[in-house]
XYZ file of C-alpha atoms in Angstrom:
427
model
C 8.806 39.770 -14.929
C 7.309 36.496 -14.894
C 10.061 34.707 -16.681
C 12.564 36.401 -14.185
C 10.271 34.639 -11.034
C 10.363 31.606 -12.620
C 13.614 31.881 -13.333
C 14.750 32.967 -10.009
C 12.165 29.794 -8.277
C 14.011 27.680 -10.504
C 17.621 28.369 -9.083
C 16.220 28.080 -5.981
C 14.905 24.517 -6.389
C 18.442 23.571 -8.333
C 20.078 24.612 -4.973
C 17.243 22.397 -2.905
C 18.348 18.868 -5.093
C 21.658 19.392 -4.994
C 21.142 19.510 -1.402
C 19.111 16.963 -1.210
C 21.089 14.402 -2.943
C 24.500 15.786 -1.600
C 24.576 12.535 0.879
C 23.759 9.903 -1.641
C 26.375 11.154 -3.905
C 28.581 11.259 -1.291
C 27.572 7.775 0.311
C 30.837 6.292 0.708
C 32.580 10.027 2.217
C 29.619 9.907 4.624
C 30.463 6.715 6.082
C 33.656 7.109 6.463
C 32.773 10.668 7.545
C 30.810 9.305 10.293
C 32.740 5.670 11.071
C 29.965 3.844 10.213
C 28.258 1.930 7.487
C 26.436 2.506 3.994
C 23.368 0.809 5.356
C 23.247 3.496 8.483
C 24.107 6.204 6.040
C 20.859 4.838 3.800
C 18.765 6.266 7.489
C 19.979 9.896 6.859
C 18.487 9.746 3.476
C 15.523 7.887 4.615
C 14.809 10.319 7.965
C 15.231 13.591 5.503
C 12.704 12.446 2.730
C 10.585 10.777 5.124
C 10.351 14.683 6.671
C 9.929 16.200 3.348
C 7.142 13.926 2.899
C 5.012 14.206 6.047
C 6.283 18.267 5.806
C 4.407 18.990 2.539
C 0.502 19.193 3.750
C 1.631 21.342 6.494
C 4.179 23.345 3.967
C 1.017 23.455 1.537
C -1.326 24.736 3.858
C 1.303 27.401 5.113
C 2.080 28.324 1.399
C -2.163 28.622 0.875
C -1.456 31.107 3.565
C 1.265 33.367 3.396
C 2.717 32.573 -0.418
C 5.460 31.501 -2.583
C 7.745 33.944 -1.816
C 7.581 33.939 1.785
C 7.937 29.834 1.905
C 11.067 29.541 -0.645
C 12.863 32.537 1.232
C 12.351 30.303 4.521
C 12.687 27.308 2.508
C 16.134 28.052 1.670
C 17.390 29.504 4.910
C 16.228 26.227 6.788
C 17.699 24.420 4.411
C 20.998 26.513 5.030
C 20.912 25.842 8.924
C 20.789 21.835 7.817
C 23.602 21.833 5.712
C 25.689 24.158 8.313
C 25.403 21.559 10.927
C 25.990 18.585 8.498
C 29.322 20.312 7.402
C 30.265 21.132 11.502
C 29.230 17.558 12.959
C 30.915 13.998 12.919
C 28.032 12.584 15.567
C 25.684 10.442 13.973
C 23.042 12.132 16.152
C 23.085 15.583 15.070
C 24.135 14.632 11.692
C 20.468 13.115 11.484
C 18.714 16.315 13.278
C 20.518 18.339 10.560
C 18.762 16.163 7.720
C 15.097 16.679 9.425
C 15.989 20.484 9.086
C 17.092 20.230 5.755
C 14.007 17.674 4.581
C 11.642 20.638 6.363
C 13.093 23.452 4.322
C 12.991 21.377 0.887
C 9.319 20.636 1.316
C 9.257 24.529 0.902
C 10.400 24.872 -2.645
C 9.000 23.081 -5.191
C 4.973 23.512 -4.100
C 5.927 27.028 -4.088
C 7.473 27.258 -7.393
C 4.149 25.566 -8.496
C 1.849 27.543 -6.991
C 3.264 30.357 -8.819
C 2.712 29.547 -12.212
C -1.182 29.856 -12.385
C -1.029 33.152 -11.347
C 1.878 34.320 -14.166
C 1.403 32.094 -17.120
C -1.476 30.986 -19.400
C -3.552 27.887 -18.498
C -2.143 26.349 -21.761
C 1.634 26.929 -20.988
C 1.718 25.942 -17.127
C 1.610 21.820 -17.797
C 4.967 22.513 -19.908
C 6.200 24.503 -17.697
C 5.684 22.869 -14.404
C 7.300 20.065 -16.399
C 10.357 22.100 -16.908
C 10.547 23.186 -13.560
C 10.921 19.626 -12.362
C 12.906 18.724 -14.900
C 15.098 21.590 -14.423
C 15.353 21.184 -10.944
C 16.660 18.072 -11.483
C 20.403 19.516 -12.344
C 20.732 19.884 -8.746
C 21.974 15.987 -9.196
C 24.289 16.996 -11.827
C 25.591 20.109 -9.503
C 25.702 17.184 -6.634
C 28.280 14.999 -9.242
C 29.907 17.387 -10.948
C 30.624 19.486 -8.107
C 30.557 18.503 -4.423
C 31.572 14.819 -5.155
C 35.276 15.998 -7.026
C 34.990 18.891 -3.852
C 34.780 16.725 -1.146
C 37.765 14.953 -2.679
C 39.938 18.117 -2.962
C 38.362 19.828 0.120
C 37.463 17.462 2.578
C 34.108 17.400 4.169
C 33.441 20.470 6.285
C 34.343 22.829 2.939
C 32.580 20.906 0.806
C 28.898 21.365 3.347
C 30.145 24.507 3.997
C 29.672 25.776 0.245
C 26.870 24.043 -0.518
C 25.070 25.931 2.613
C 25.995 29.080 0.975
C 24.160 27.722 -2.302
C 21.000 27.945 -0.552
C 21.972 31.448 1.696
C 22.385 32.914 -1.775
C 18.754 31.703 -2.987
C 17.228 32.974 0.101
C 18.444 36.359 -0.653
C 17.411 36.196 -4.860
C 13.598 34.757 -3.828
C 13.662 37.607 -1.355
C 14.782 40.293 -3.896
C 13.291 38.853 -7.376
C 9.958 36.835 -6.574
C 6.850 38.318 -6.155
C 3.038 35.930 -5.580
C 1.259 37.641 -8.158
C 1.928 40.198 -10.801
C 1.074 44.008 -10.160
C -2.349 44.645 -9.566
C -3.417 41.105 -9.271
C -5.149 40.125 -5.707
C -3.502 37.627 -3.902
C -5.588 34.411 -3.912
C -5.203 33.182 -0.074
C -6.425 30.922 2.128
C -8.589 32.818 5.074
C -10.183 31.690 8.377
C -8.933 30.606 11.590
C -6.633 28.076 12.561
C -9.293 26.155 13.846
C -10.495 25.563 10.435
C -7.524 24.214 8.807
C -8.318 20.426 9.521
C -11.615 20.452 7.580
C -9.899 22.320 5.025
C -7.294 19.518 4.462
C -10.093 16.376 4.817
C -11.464 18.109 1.550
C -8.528 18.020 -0.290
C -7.700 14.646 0.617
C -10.943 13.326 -0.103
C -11.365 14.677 -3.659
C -10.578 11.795 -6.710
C -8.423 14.131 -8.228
C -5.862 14.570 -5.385
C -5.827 10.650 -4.440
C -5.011 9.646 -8.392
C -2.541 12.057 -8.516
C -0.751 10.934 -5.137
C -1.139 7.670 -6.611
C 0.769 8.751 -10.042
C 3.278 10.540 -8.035
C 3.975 7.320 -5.798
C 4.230 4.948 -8.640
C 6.244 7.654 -10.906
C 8.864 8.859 -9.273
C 9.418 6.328 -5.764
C 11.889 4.721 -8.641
C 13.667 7.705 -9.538
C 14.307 8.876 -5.676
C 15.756 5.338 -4.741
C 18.186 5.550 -7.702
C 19.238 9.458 -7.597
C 19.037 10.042 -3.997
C 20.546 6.745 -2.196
C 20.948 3.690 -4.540
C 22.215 4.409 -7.852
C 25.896 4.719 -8.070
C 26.241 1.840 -5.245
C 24.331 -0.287 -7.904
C 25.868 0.784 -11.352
C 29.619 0.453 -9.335
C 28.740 -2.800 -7.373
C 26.029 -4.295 -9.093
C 27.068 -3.607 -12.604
C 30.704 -3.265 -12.166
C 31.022 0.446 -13.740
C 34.011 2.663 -12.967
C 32.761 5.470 -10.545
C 33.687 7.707 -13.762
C 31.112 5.685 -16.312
C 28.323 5.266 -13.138
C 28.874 9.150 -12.792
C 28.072 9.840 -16.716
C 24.732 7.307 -16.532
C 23.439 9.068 -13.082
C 23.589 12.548 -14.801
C 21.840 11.155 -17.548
C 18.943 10.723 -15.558
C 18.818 14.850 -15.268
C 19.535 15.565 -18.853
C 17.243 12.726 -20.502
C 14.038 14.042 -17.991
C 14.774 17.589 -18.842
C 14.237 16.263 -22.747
C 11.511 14.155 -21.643
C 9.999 16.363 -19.746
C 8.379 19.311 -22.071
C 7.192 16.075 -24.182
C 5.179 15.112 -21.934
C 3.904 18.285 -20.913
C 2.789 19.306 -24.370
C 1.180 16.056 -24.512
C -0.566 16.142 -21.268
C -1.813 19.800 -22.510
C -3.203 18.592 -25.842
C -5.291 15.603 -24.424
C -5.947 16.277 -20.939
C -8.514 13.743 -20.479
C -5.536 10.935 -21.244
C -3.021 12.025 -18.680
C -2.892 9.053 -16.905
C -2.390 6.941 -19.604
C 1.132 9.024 -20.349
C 1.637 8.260 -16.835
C 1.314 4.679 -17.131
C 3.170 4.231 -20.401
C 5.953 5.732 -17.936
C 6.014 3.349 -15.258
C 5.209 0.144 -17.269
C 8.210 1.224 -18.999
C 10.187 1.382 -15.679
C 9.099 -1.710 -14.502
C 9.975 -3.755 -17.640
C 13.436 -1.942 -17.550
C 14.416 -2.808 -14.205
C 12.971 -6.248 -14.818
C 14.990 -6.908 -18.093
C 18.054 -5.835 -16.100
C 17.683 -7.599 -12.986
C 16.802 -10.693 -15.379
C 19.956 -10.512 -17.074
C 22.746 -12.943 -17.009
C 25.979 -11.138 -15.256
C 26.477 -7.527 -15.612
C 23.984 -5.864 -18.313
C 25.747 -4.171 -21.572
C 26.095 -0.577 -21.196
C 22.809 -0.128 -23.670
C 20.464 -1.661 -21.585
C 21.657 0.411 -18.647
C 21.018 3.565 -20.450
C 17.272 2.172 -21.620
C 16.905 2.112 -17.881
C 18.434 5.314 -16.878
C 16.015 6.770 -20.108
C 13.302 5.032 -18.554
C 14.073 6.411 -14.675
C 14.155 9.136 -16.169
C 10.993 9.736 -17.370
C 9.693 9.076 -13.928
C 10.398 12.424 -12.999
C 7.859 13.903 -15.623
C 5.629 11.227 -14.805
C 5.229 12.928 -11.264
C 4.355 16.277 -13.391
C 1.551 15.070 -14.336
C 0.031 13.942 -11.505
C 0.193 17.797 -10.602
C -2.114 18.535 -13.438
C -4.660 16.678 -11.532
C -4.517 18.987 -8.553
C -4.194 22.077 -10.687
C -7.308 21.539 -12.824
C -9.627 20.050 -10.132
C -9.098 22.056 -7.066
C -9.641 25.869 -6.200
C -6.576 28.196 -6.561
C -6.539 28.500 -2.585
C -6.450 24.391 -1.979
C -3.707 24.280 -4.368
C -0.712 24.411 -1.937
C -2.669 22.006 -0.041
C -3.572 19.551 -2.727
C 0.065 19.432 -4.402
C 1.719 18.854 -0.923
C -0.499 15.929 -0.985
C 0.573 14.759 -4.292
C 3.813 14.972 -3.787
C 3.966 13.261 -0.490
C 3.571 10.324 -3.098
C 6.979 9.170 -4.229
C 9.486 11.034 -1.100
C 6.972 8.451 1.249
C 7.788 5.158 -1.208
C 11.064 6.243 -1.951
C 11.760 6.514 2.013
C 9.976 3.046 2.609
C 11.811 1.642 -0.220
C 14.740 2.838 1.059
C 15.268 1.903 4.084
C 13.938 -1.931 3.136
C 16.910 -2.324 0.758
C 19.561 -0.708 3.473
C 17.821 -3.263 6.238
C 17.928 -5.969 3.599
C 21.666 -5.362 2.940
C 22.869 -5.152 6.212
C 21.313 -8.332 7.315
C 22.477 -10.304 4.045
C 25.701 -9.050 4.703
C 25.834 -8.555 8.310
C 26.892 -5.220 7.870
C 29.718 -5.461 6.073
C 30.457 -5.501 2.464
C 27.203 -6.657 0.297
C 27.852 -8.260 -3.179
C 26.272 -7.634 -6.884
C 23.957 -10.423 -6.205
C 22.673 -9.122 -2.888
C 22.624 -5.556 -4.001
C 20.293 -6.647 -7.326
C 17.740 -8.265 -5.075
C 17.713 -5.700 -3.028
C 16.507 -3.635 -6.039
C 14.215 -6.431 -6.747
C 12.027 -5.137 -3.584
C 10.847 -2.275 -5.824
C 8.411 -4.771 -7.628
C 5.527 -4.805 -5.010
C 4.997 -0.951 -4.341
C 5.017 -0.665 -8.348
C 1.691 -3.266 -7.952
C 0.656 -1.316 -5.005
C 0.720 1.726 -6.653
C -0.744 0.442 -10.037
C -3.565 -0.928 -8.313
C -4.308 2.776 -6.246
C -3.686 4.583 -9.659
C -6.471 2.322 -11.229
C -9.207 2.909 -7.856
C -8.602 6.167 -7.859
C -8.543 6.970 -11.651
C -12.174 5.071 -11.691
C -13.544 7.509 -8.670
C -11.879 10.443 -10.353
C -13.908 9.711 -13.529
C -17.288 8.808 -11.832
C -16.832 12.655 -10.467
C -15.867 14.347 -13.457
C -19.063 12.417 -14.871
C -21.440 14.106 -12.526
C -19.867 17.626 -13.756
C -20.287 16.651 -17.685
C -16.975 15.591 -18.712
C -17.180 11.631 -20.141
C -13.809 10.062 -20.628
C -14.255 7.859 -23.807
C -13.942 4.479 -23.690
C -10.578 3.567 -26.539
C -13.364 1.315 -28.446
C -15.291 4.693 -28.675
C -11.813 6.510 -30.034
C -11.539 3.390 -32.402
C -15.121 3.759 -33.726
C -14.700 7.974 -33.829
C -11.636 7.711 -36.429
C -13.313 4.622 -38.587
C -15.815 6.979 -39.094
C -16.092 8.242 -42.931
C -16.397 11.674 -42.788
C-alpha cells in the first residue's frame, strides 16, 4: 500500500513538470502562438513560478491542515483549469491568468508527496526516497520533449494543451482513488487551532536555523536548474551553442535522466552522514558554478563534452534541493512540516523567477526586441553568478545559526581537523 501511494504521488507530480515546463519547451510555438516575442513569453514562465513560489507557505499550511491527499487531488484539478484556458486563449492576458492558476495548483504537489513519506516509510529510507521523488518527477521534462513539443508540431496548439490538461484530470482522479495520509489505524498528525493562529504558527517555522539553511540550499541548488529546464535551455544550447534542436533536445533530457542517477546517491549519502549534508550540497553547486564558468569562458561554441559536464552538473542541482528538505524533516514537528518545506522550496522557483526575468529584460534591451545573438544570450547567462554568491553567503549564515542550535540540544558538528585527527588515530 505504501509503494502504491507513492507510486500514485509520483505520477501525479510527473504530470505537474510536464506542465510546468510545457511553455519553455514550447518557447518559440508560444510566441508565435501569441504574436509576440521570446522575451514576453520569458513573463509567463516568470508570473507562474513566481506564484508557485509565494503559493507554497500558504499550500503548506493548508496541507498541515487538511492532508496530502486532499491538496494533490485539488492540486491537479487547478492545474487542469490552467492548462484548459492556455489551450482555448490567443490573448496575452488570459494566457498569463491561466499560468497563475496553473503555478497555484503545482505548489500543491510536491510538499504533499513529501509530507507523505514520514508517515509510510522508515526514517532511514525517506532521504532516498524523497530524492527519487524529485528526481522522478523530473521526467515530466522528458514527457514535455518527447511528447508535447513533436505534438504541437503535428497537432497544433489547442490539441496539444488540450491533452496535456487531461494529464492532470486523470491524476486528480488516481490521488482521489489510490492515496490515503496515513496507513490504517495510524492517527492523522494535523495542524489544530483557529485561523487566527496560523501567523504565529508560520513566524516559528521561519525563524528556526534549520528552515532558513535549507531555503538557502534550495535557492542556491536548484535556481540553476529552473532557468535552464523551465525557460532558458534549449534557446541557449540552439543559439548560444549552435546545436540542432534534435542534439539540444537529447542534452535537456539528460538533465532528467542524469538527476534521477544522481539522485539516490546523494540520498544514501545524506542518510549515512547526516551531520555533513550541506557539504554534499555545496560540492553540488561549486560544481555548477565552475561548469557554467568554464563554458561561458570558452572560446566559440564549447565541444559537446563540456556541455554534457554541465548538463551532469545542472543536474545534480535537482538533488541538491533534496537535501535541503532533510533539514526541515529532521528539525521540525510532523505538523510544521507542510509549513517548513513550502518554505524551503520557495528557495529556487523565487531565484529562478528573478533570474528569469533579468535575462528576458536583458535580452530584449540588447536586442531591442528582436533577434538576440550567442554573445548576448551567454551574458545573459552570465547574470546567474551573483545570486550563486548571494546564496553561498546565506547557506554559510544560516548553516553557522543552525549549528549554534543543534549545539544547545547536544549534537556538535566536528570540526574536519577533528575528522583528520579521529582517523590518524592508532587504534
Amino acid at each position: 500500500m505504501a509503494w502504491m501511494v507513492w507510486g500514485v504521488g509520483i505520477a501525479a507530480y510527473i504530470s505537474a513538470v510536464m506542465q510546468r515546463t510545457s511553455l519553455g519547451v514550447v518557447g518559440t510555438q508560444a510566441a508565435e502562438h501569441f504574436d509576440t516575442t521570446v522575451g514576453i513569453v520569458s513573463t509567463f514562465v516568470v508570473v507562474q513560478i513566481a506564484t508557485y513560489a509565494l503559493m507554497q507557505i500558504p499550500a503548506g499550511v493548508l496541507l498541515d491542515r487538511f492532508g496530502s491527499r486532499t491538496m494533490l487531488v485539488a492540486g491537479s484539478l487547478v492545474m487542469t483549469v490552467g492548462q484548459v484556458a492556455v489551450a482555448l486563449t490567443d490573448e496575452l492576458g488570459i494566457a498569463i491568468a491561466a499560468r497563475i492558476v496553473l503555478g497555484a495548483g503545482d505548489a500543491c504537489i510536491f510538499t504533499g508527496i513529501l509530507r507523505l513519506l514520514p508517515f509510510w516509510f522508515k526514517p532511514s529510507r525517506v532521504p532516498i526516497l524523497s530524492q527519487l521523488t524529485g528526481m522522478l518527477g523530473q521526467l515530466g521534462q522528458v514527457a514535455a520533449v518527447a511528447v508535447l513539443l513533436p505534438l504541437i508540431d503535428v497537432a497544433g496548439w489547442q490539441p496539444t494543451f488540450l491533452f496535456s490538461a487531461s494529464v492532470c484530470l486523470v491524476m486528480a482522479l488516481c490521488c482521489l482513488l489510490a492515496v490515503r495520509d496515513v496507513p490504517s489505524g495510524v492517527e492523522r498528525v494535523v495542524t489544530s487551532g483557529s485561523p487566527a493562529e496560523i501567523p504565529r504558527q508560520i513566524q516559528q517555522v521561519l525563524k528556526h536555523p534549520a528552515t532558513q539553511l535549507g531555503f538557502w540550499l534550495h535557492l542556491t541548488s536548484g535556481f540553476p536548474v529552473n532557468v535552464f529546464v523551465l525557460m532558458w535551455g534549449i534557446p541557449y544550447l540552439t543559439i548560444g551553442e549552435g546545436r540542432s534542436t534534435a542534439e539540444a533536445g537529447v542534452l535537456f533530457s539528460l538533465t532528467a535522466i542524469f538527476g534521477a542517477l544522481i539522485g539516490p546517491v546523494l540520498g544514501w549519502l545524506t542518510a549515512r552522514h547526516p551531520l555533513r549534508r550541506s557539504n554534499l550540497a555545496l560540492t553540488v553547486i561549486f560544481a555548477m558554478i565552475i561548469s557554467w564558468a568554464t563554458v561561458l569562458l570558452w572560446p566559440g561554441p564549447a565541444p559537446l563534452w563540456l556541455l554534457v559536464v554541465l548538463v551532469v552538473s545542472i543536474s545534480a542541482g535537482g538533488p541538491g534541493t533534496g537535501i535541503a528538505f532533510d533539514y526541515a524533516r529532521t528539525q521540525l514537528p510532523a505538523n510544521r512540516l507542510g509549513a517548513g518545506n513550502g518554505m524551503v522550496i520557495t528557495g529556487s522557483f523565487a531565484g529562478g523567477t528573478v533570474i528569469i526575468l533579468a535575462m528576458g529584460l536583458f535580452l530584449d534591451a540588447v536586442s531591442d526586441g528582436g533577434t538576440y545573438t550567442a554573445e548576448q544570450l551567454g551574458w545573459a547567462m552570465a547574470l546567474q553568478f551573483p545570486l550563486f554568491a548571494l546564496g553561498l553567503t546565506g547557506v554559510f549564515v544560516s548553516r553557522r545559526r543552525l549549528r549554534r542550535h543543534m549545539e544547545g540540544e547536544g549534537v556538535v558538528v566536528p570540526t574536519w581537523n577533528q575528522v583528520a585527527k579521529r582517523y590518524r588515530r592508532p587504534h
